[in-house]
Structure formats: C-alpha cells, structure tokens
CSV table of C-alpha atoms in Angstrom, one decimal:
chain,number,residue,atom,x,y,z
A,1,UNK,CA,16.0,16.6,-7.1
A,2,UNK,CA,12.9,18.5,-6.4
A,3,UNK,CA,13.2,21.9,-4.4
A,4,UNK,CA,11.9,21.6,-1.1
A,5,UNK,CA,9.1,24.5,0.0
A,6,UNK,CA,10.7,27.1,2.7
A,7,UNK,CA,7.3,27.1,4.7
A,8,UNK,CA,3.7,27.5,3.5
A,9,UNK,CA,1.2,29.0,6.6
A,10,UNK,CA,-2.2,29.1,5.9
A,11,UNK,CA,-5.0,29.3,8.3
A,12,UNK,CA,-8.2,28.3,6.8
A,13,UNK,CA,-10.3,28.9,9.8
A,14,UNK,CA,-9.5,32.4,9.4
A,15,UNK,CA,-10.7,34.8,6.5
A,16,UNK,CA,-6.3,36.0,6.7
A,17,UNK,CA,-4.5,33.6,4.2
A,18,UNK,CA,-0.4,33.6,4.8
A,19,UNK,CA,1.6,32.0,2.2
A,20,UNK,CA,5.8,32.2,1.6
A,21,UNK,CA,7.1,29.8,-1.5
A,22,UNK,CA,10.5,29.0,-1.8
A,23,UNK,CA,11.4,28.5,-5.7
A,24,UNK,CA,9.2,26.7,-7.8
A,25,UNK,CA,8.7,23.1,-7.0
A,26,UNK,CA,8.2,20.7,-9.6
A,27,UNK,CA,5.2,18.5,-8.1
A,28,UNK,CA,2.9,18.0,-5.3
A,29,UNK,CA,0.9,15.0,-3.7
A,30,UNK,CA,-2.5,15.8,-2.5
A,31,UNK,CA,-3.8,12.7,-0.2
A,32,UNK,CA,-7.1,12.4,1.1
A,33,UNK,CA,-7.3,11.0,4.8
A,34,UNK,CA,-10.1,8.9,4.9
A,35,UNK,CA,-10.8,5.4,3.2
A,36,UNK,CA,-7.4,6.5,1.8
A,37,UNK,CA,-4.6,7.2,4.4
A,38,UNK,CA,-6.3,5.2,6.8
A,39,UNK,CA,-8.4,2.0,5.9
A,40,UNK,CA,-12.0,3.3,7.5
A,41,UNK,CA,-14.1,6.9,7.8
A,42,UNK,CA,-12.9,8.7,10.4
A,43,UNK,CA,-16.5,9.8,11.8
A,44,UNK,CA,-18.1,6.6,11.3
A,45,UNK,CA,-15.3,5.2,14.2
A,46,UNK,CA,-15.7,8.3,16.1
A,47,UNK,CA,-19.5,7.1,16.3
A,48,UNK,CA,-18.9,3.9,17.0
A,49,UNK,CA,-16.9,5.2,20.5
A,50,UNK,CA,-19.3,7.8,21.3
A,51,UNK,CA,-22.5,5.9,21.0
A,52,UNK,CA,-21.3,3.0,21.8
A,53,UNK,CA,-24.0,3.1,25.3
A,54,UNK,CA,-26.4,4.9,23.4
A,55,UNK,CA,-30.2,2.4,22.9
A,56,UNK,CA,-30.7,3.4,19.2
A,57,UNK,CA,-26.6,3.1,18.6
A,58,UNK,CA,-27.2,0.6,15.3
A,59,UNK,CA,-29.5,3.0,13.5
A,60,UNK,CA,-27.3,6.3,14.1
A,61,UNK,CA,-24.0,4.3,12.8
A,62,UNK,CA,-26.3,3.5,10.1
A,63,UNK,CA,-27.3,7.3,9.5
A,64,UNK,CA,-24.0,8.2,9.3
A,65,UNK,CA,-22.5,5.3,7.3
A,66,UNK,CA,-25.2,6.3,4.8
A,67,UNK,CA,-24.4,9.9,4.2
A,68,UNK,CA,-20.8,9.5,4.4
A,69,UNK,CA,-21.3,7.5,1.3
A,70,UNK,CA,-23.8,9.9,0.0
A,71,UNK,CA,-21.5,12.2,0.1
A,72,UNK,CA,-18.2,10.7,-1.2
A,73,UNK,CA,-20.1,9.2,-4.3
A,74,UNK,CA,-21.6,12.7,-4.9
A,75,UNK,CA,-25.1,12.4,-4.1
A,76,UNK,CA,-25.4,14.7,-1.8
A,77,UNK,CA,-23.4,17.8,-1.5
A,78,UNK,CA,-20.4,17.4,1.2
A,79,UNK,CA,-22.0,20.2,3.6
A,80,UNK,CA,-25.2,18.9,4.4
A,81,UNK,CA,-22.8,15.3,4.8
A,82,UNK,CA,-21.0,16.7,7.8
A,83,UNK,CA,-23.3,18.5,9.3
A,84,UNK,CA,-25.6,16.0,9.7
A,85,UNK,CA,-22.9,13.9,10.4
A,86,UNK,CA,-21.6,16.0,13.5
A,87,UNK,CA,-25.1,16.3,14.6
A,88,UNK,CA,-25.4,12.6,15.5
A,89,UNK,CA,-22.0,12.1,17.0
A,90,UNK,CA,-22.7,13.2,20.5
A,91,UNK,CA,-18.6,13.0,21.1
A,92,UNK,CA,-16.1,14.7,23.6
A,93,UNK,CA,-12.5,15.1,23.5
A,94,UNK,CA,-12.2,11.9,25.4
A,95,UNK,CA,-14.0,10.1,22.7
A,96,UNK,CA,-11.5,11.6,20.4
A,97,UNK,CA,-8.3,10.4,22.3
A,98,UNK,CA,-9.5,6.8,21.6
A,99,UNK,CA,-10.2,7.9,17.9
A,100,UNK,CA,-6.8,8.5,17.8
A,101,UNK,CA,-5.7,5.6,19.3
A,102,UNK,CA,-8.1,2.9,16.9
A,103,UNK,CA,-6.7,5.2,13.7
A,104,UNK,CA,-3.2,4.8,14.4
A,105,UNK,CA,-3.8,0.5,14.0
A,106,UNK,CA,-5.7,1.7,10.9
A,107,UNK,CA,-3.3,3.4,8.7
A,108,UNK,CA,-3.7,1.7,5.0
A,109,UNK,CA,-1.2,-1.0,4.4
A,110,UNK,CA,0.5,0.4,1.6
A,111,UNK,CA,1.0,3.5,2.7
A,112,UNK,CA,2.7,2.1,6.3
A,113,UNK,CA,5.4,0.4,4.5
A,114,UNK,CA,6.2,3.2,2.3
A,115,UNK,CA,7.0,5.5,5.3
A,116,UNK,CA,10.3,6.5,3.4
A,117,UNK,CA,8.9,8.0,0.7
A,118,UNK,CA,6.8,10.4,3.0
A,119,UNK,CA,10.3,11.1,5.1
A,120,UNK,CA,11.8,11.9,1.9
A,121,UNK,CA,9.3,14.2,0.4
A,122,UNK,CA,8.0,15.9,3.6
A,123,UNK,CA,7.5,19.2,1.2
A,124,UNK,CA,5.7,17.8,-1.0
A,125,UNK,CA,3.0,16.1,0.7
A,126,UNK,CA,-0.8,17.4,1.3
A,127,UNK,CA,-3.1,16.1,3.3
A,128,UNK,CA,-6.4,17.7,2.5
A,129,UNK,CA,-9.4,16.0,4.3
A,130,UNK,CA,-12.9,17.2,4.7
A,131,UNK,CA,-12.8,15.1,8.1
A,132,UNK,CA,-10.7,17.1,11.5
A,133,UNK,CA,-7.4,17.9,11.8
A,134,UNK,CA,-7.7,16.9,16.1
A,135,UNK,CA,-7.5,13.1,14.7
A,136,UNK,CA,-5.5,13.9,11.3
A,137,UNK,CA,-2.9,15.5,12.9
A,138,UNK,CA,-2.1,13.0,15.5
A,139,UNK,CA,-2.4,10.2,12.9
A,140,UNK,CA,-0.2,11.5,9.9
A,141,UNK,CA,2.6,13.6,11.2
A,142,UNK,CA,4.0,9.9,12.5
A,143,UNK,CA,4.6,10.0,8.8
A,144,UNK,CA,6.7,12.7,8.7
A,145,UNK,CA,4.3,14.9,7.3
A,146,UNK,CA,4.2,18.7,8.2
A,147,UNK,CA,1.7,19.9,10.4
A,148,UNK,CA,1.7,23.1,8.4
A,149,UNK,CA,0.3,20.6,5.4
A,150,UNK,CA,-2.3,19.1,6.9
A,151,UNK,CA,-5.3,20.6,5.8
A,152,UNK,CA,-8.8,20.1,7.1
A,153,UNK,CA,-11.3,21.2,9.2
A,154,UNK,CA,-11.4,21.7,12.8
A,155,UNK,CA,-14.3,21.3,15.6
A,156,UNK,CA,-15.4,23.4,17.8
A,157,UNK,CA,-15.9,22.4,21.5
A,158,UNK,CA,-18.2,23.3,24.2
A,159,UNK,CA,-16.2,24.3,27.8
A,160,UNK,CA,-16.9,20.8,28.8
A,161,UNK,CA,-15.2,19.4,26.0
A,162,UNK,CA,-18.1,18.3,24.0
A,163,UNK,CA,-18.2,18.6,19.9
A,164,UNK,CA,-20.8,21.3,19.3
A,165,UNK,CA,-20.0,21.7,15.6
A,166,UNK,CA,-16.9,22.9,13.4
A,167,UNK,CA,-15.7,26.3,12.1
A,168,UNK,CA,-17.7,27.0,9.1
A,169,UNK,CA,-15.2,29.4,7.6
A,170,UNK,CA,-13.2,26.4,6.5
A,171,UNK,CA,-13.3,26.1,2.9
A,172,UNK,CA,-13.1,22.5,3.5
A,173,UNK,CA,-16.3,22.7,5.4
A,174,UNK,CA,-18.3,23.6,2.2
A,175,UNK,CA,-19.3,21.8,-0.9
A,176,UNK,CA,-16.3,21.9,-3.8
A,177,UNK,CA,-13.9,22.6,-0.7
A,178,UNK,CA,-10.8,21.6,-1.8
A,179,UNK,CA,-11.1,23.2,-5.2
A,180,UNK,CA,-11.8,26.4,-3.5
A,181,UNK,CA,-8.3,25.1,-0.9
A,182,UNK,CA,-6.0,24.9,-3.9
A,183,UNK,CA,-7.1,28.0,-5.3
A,184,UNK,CA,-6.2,29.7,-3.2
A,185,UNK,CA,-2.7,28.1,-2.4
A,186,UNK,CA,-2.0,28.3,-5.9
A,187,UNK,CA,0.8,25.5,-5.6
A,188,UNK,CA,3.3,25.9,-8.5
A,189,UNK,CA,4.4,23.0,-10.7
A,190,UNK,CA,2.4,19.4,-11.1
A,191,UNK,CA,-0.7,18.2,-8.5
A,192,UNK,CA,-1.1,14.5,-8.4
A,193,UNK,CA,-4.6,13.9,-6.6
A,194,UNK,CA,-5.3,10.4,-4.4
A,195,UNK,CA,-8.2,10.1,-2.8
A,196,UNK,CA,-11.6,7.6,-2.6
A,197,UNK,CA,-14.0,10.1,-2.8
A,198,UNK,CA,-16.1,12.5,-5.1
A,199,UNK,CA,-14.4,15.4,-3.6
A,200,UNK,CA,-11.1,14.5,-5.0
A,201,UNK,CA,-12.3,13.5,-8.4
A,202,UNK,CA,-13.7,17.6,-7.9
A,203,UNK,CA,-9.9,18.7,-8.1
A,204,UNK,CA,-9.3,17.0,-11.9
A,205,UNK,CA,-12.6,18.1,-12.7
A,206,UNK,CA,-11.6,21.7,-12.0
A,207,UNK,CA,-8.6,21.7,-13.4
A,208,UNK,CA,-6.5,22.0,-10.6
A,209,UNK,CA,-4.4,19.0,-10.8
A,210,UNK,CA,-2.8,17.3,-13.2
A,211,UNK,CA,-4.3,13.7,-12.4
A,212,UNK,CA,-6.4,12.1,-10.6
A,213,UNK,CA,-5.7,8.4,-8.8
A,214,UNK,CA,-9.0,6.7,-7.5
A,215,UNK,CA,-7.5,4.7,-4.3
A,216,UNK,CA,-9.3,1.3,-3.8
A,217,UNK,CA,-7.2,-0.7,-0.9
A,218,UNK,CA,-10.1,-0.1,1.4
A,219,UNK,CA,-12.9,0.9,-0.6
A,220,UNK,CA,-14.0,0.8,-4.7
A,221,UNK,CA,-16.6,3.8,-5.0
A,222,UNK,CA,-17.6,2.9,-8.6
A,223,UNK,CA,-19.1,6.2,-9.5
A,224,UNK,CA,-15.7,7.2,-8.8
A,225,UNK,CA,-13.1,4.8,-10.1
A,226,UNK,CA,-15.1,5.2,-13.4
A,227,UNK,CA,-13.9,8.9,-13.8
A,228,UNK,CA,-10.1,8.7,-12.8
A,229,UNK,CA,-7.1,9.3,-15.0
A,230,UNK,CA,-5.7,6.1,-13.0
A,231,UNK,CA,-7.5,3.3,-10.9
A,232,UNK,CA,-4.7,2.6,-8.1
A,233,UNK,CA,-5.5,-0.3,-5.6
A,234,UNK,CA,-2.5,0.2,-3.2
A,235,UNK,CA,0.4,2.8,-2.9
A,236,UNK,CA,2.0,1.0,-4.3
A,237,UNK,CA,0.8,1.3,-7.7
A,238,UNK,CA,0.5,5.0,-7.5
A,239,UNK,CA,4.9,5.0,-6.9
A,240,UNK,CA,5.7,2.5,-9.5
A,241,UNK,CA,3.0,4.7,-12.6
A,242,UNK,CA,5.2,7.4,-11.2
A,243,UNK,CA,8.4,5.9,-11.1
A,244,UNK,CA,9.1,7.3,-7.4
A,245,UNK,CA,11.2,5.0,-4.9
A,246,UNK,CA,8.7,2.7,-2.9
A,247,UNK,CA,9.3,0.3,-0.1
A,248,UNK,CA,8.4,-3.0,-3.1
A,249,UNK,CA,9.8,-2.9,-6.6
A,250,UNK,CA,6.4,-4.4,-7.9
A,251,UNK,CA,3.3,-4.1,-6.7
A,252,UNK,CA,1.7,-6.6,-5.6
A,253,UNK,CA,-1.9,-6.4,-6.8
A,254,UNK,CA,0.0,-6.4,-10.6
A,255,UNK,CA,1.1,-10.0,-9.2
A,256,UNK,CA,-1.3,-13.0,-10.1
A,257,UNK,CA,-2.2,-15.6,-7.8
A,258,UNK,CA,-3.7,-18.5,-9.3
A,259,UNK,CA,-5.9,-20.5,-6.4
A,260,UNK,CA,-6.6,-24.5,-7.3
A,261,UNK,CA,-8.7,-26.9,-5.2
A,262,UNK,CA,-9.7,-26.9,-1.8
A,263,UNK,CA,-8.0,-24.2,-0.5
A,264,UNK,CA,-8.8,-22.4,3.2
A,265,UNK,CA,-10.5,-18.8,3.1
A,266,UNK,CA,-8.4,-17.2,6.2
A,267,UNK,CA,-5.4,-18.5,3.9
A,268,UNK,CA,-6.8,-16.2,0.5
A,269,UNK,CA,-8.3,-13.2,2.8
A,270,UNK,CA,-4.7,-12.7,4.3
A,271,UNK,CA,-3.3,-12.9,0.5
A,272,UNK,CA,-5.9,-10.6,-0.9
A,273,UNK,CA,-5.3,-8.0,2.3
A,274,UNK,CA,-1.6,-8.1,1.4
A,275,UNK,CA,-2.7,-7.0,-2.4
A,276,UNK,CA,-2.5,-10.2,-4.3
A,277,UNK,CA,-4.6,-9.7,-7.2
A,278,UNK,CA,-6.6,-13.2,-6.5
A,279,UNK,CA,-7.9,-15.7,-9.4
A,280,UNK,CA,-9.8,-19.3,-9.2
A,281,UNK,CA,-9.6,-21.8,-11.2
A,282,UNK,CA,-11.3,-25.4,-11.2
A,283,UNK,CA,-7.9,-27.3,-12.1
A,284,UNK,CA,-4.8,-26.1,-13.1
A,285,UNK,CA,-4.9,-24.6,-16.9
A,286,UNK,CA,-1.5,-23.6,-18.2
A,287,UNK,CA,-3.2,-20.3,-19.5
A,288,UNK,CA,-3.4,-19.1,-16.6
A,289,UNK,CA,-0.7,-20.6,-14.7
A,290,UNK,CA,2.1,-18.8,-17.2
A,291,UNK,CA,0.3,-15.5,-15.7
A,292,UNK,CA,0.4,-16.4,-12.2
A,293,UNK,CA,3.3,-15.2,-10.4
A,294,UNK,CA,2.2,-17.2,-6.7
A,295,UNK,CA,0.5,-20.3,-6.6
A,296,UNK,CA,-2.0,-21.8,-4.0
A,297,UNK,CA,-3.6,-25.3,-4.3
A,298,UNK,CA,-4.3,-28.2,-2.6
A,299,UNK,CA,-2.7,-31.9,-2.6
A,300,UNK,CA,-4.6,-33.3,-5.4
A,301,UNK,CA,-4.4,-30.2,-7.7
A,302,UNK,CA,-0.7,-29.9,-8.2
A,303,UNK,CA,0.8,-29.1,-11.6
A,304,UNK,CA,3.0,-31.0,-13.4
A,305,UNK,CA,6.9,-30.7,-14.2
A,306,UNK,CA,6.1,-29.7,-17.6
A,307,UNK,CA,3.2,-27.0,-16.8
A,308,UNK,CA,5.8,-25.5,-14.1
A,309,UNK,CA,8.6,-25.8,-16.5
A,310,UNK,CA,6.6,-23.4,-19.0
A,311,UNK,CA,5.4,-20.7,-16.1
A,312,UNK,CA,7.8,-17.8,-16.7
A,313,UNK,CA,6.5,-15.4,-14.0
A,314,UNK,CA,6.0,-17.8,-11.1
A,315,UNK,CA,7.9,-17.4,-8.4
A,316,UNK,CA,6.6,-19.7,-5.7
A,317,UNK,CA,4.1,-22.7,-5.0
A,318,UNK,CA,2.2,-22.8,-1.9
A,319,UNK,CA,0.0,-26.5,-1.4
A,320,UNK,CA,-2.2,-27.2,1.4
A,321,UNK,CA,-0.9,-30.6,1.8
A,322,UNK,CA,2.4,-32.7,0.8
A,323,UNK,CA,4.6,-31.7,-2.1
A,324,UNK,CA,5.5,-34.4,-4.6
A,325,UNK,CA,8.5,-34.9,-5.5
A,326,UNK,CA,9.0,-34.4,-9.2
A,327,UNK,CA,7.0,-31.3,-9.0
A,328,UNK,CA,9.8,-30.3,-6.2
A,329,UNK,CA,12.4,-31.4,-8.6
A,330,UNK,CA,11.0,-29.6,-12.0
A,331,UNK,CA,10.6,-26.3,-9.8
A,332,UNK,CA,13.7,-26.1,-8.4
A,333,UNK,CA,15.7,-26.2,-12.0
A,334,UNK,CA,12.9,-23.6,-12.9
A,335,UNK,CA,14.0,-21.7,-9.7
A,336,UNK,CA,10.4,-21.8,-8.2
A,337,UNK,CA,10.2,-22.4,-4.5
A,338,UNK,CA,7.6,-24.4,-3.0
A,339,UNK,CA,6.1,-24.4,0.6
A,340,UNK,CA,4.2,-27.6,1.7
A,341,UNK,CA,2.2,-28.6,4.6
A,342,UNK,CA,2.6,-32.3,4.8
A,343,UNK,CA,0.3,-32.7,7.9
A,344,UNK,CA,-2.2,-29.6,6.8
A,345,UNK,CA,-3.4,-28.8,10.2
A,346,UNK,CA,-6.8,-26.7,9.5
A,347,UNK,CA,-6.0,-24.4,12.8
A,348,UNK,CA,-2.8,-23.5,11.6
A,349,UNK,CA,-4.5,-21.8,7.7
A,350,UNK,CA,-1.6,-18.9,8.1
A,351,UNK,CA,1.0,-21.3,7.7
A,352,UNK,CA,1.4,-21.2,3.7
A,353,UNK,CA,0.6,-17.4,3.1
A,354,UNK,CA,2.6,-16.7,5.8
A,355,UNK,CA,5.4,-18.7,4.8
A,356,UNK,CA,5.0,-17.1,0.8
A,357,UNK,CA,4.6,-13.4,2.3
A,358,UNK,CA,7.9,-14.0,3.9
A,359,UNK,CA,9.1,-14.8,0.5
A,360,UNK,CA,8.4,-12.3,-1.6
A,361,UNK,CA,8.9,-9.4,0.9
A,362,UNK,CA,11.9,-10.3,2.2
A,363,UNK,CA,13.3,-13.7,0.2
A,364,UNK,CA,13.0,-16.0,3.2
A,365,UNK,CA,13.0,-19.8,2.1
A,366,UNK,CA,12.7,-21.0,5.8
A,367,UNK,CA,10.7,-23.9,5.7
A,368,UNK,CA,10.8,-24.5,2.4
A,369,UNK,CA,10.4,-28.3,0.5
A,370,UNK,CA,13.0,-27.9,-2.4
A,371,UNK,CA,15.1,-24.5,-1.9
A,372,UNK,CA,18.6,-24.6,0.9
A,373,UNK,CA,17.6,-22.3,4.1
A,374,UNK,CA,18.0,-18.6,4.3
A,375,UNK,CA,16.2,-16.0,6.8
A,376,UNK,CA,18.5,-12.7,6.6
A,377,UNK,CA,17.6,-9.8,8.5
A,378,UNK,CA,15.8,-7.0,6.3
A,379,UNK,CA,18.4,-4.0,5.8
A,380,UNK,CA,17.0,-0.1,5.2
A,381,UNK,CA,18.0,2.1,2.7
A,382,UNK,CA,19.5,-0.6,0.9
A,383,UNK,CA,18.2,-2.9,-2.3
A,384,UNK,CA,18.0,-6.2,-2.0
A,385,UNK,CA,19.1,-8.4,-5.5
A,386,UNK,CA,17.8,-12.4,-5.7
A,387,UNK,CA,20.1,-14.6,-8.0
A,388,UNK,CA,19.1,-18.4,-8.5
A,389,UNK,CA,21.3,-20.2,-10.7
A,390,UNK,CA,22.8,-23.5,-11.1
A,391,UNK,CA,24.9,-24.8,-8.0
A,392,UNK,CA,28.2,-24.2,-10.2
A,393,UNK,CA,31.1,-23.3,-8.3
A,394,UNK,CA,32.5,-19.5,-9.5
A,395,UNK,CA,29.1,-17.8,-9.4
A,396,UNK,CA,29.3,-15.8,-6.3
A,397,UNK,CA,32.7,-14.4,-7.9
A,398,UNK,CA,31.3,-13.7,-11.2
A,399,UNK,CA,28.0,-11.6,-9.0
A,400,UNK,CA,30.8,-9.6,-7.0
A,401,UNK,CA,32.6,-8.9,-10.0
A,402,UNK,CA,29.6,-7.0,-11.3
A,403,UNK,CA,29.8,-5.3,-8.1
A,404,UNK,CA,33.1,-4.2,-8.2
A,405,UNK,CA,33.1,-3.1,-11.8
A,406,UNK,CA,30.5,-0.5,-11.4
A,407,UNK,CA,31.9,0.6,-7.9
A,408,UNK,CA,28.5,-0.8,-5.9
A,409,UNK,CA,29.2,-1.6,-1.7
A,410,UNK,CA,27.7,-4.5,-1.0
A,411,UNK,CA,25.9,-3.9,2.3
A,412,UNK,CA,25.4,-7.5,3.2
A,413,UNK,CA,25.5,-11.1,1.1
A,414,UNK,CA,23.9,-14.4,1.9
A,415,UNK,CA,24.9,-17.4,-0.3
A,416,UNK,CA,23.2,-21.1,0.4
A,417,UNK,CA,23.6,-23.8,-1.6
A,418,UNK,CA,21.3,-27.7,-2.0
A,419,UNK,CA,22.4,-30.1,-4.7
A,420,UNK,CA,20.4,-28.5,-7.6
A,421,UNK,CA,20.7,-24.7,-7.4
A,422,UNK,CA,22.4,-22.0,-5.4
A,423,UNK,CA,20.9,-19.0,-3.9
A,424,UNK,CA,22.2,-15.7,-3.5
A,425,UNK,CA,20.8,-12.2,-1.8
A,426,UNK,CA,22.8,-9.5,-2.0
A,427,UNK,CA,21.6,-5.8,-0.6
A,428,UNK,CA,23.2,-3.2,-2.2
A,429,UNK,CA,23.5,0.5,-1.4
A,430,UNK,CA,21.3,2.6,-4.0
A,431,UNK,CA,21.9,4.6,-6.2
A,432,UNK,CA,23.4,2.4,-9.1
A,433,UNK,CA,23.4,2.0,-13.2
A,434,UNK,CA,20.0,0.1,-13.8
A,435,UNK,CA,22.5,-1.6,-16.5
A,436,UNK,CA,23.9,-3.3,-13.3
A,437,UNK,CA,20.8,-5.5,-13.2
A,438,UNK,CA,20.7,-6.5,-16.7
A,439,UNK,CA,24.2,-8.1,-16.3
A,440,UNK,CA,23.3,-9.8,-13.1
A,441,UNK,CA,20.7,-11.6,-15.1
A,442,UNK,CA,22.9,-12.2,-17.8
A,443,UNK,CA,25.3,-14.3,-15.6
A,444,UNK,CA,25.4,-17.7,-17.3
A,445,UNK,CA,24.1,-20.4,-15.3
A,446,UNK,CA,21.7,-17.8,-14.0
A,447,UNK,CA,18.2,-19.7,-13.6
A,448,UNK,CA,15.9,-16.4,-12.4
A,449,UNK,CA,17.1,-12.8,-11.2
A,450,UNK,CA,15.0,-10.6,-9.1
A,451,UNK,CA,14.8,-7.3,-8.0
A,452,UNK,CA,12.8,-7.2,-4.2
A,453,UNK,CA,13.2,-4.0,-2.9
C-alpha cells in the first residue's frame, strides 16, 4: 500500500513555495490536461466560444490550432505558444463557464471509466498543465483529484471580467515549465509522466521522472511518440504496463478486430473510438483470424466451422446480415458468440457494435443468434468471471466449490443454459489468489474462461 501525502501547498503564482511531505511515497502520476485528460486543447475550444461572432473567426481558430501544435511538437518554445495564443482569444469569464461546460462532455474515454483508480490514489495524482487551472480545476477534481495537485497556470482578468493575460511568475508559464515545477517539488520516490506533448517528453529528458508514456487516444504527435519509454493509446494501457487496478482487465486497443466485406463506417468509427485496434482484410485469412479477438463482416464473407474452430482468441462474431447456421453451431462449441442482423437495416449501423460493446464490457448476450440470454446489471467494486463450458449438469457446483475453497463471496451469479453450452457470470469480491482463476479454467468441460473486469 503506498503512503498517502499529508498535504503539499504550493503556490506557483507566488515567488513563496510551501511544501509539508508526509513519509516517503513510493510513486507519483503526473498527467497532462490537454489532448490527454480531456480529448481536445483546451484554448482552441475556448476560441471557438469566444469568437464564435467574430468575421475573421476561421483564420484566428486557425492561428491558434497552429501554434498549439507548434508548440506541443517543440517547434516553438511553449512561451511565445501561449502568449500568442491568449492574445487572440478575446474571452471573458462567461466564455469560460461554457468552456467548462463543453470540457466536462470531453473527458478522454479511458480515463472516465477508470474513475476508481483516481478515487483510490487521490495522493498520488498530478495534474500539471501549461493550459488554466479556472477550466482544470472544475473539470478534474470530479475525478477525485486534489485541488492542491492541480497544477497550472492561472489568468488574469480585467474588472469587467475579460482575459487580459496570465501571471507570468508561473513556472508553467515559461519554456521547460514543468521541469522547472518538479524541481522544485522535489517529489520523493518514482514519477511516471503521461502526456501528448513535447513538454512532457521535457520531464524524462531532464531526468526527473522515471518514464515517460506518450498518450495517443486523441492525438498521435509523432515527433513525440518516437521519443517515449512507452507509446500508450488509452488509460488503459498505461494501468495494465503497470499492473495497477483498472476499470477493464485487457485493454482494448491490445484486442484485434479483424473487418471482412462490406461493412458500414459508423459501425468501425464507434469500434475504433472504443479502442479496438482495427484491421481489413479482403476475405477471411486464418492468419489473421487466430489474432483477432472480435470479428465484423458481412453476409457473404463469413468463415467457416473449421477457420472458427482454430481462432483461439476470438471471442465474438458480429455480421452485417444473417448468420448461417453451421457457423452458429461450430462457434458455440468453440464458445464464440455471434450477433446477426438478418434484416441489416442501413439506419440502424449501431446495432452490431453496440450489441459486441455490450459484450465485452459487461458480458451481455442479449440478442444474440447462438448463445442463451443474459443482461445482468454491472456490479462495482466487484470482478466479474465468464465460464463457458459444456451444458453438463454439476458445473455450477464444481465453480462454487472453487469459491468456497479459497473463502471468495460471491457477490452475485447468473447461470443460463441452450442445448450446446452453458454460461456462467459470477462477480466476486476482490482481493483473491490469482491461482483462483487458473482452477476455474481448469474445470473440465470448461470451453473458454474469462476474466472482464
């Protein structure tokens, strides 16, 4: 268990520094805000509000768009960036109230649904951000992150309310700011770094963390990704390298999805926004189909019992039309579920991906062609255990007895049975012997075992 900090107070816009530690802690998390926490830059949206009446409004956004990437891929240094930047905004508190607002739909995916693991490591947490703390603050602390953690600059305001520049004090004002930020906190123990930009790749380049994880949900800054210890596209990734608890077991863009035939784009931009790491293929070729772990294709471009039967890692079949029925046969002894759309109505493209998201988030098989029907309710602070296996009578007894053996509440247990296989969730409280889950998957009969969350 990590030792939480007592209280750190340090006011940056101030030449007097304050700092109390508690015993050394054993690591740190420093997270950049923009591109990163949230999926877009901060001042370009505050632009997009301000100006949005103004006649030459397309060629300011433009301006600004321009040197925030100047600036984040290190061709031009970070304070001529903002103060340009600020210069063009023409904004107002109100203007800033609706930032606020638009950034609070805009939070990046991966880090919304891992909410827990900012609840449970509310010490350990940084935000330090070259962009304000009056939209940060508002933004992050629904996190549970500590206002006295947030660091980043702050504007300064005329008495009308208008933005008339920032306190240039703020060592996150300047170029190599939050170098010159952590040296000066002088954080014991381990500094992870995630962040989009060239600023945070200036922190492993300094030596003041221990790694550096370019983030690329939102945005891939080449110049960038090309210098981190790690390349991480989601949250995700960045808890599973580190073997800290996250809201998925596996992340998603490690998962394959193959894509075959005539398949919609809504369908594949809702996949790839959820992670998926996407491939297309002309036809289905078993090379690639015993990588894929989800499946998308069209009528006419279905495998085969055989290729199905030799796919290790898939886990579902989504076709954009009707499901034949060997295929439906050979995947349910493989224990892969299949979603069809018989009638394939084009205005209805969310259907399938909606149908598989549903699936491997939460191990719903409503609506499925070949597996028995289960929706159960999502539990927190509990994992939840997948076990397909033959429909045998005596397996459910021999999945408790596990259980029961290594002392494990079962929080809640679903069990639905068809003529070919039976299918069990279980959620679990945490906190158990990963040796439970070996002999879960050793259960005979057992077709596939999966951990989900």
């Amino acid at each position: 268990m990590i030792t939480p900090i007592d209280s750190v107070y340090y006011s940056i816009s101030s030449t007097k520094k304050f700092r109390t530690f508690a015993p050394k802690m054993e690591q740190y998390f420093i997270i950049d805000f923009d591109s990163t926490f949230t999926q877009v830059e901060a001042l370009d949206e505050l632009a997009r509000i301000s100006l949005k009446n103004h006649p030459n409004r397309e060629d300011i956004y433009k301006q600004i768009e321009d040197l925030t990437n100047a600036s984040m891929e290190g061709r031009l240094s970070f304070t001529q960036s903002l103060e340009n930047r600020v210069k063009l905004l023409e904004a107002n508190r109100d203007h800033l109230k609706q930032l606020i607002t638009h950034l609070k739909k805009k939070v990046s995916t991966s880090f919304s649904r891992n909410i827990i693991f900012f609840k449970n490591h509310q010490d350990e947490v940084l935000i330090v951000s070259g962009g304000f703390k009056e939209f940060i603050t508002p933004v992050v602390t629904e996190y549970h992150i500590k206002k006295e953690n947030i660091y980043a600059n702050t504007f300064v305001f005329d008495e009308d309310g208008k933005i008339i520049g920032y306190d240039r004090e703020n060592p996150l004002s300047q170029e190599g700011g939050k170098v010159k930020l952590l040296k000066e906190l002088q954080l014991p123990g381990d500094i992870y770094g995630i962040g989009d930009g060239y600023s945070d790749f200036q922190l492993k380049e300094s030596g003041m963390i221990k790694k550096f994880f370019a983030f690329t949900e939102n945005i891939e800054r080449k110049s960038v990704a090309e210098k981190a210890d790690h390349i991480t596209p989601s949250f995700d990734e960045f808890l599973y390298l580190n073997k800290l608890p996250r809201a998925i077991s596996y992340p998603k863009n490690r998962i394959k999805c193959l894509i075959v035939g005539d398949v919609d784009d809504d369908a594949l931009a809702q996949m790839k926004k959820e992670g998926y790491n996407l491939r297309h293929r002309e036809s289905i070729e078993e090379k690639y189909l015993e990588e894929a772990g989800v499946l998308f294709c069209d009528e006419a471009n279905q495998p085969t019992p055989d290729q199905v039967q030799n796919a290790g890692r898939l886990k579902v079949i989504g076709i954009f039309g009707k499901c034949n029925r060997k295929l439906a046969d050979a995947a349910t002894e493989s224990g892969i579920i299949i979603f069809d759309d018989p009638k394939h109505n084009p205005h209805n493209n969310d259907f399938i991906p909606r149908r598989v998201m549903a699936f491997m988030n939460e191990g719903k098989t409503h609506t499925s062609c070949n597996f028995p029907d289960l929706q159960p309710p999502r539990v927190s602070n509990a994992h939840r255990l997948i076990h397909i296996h033959k429909n045998i009578p005596g397996i459910l007894a021999k999945i408790n007895e596990v259980f029961a053996r290594h002392n494990i509440n079962i929080v809640g247990e679903f069990l639905v049975t068809n003529a070919l296989i039976g299918y069990v969730i279980t959620d679990v409280n945490t906190g158990y012997d990963p040796q439970v889950l070996n002999e879960l998957k050793a259960i005979e009969h057992t077709i596939k075992f999966r951990l989900l969350y």
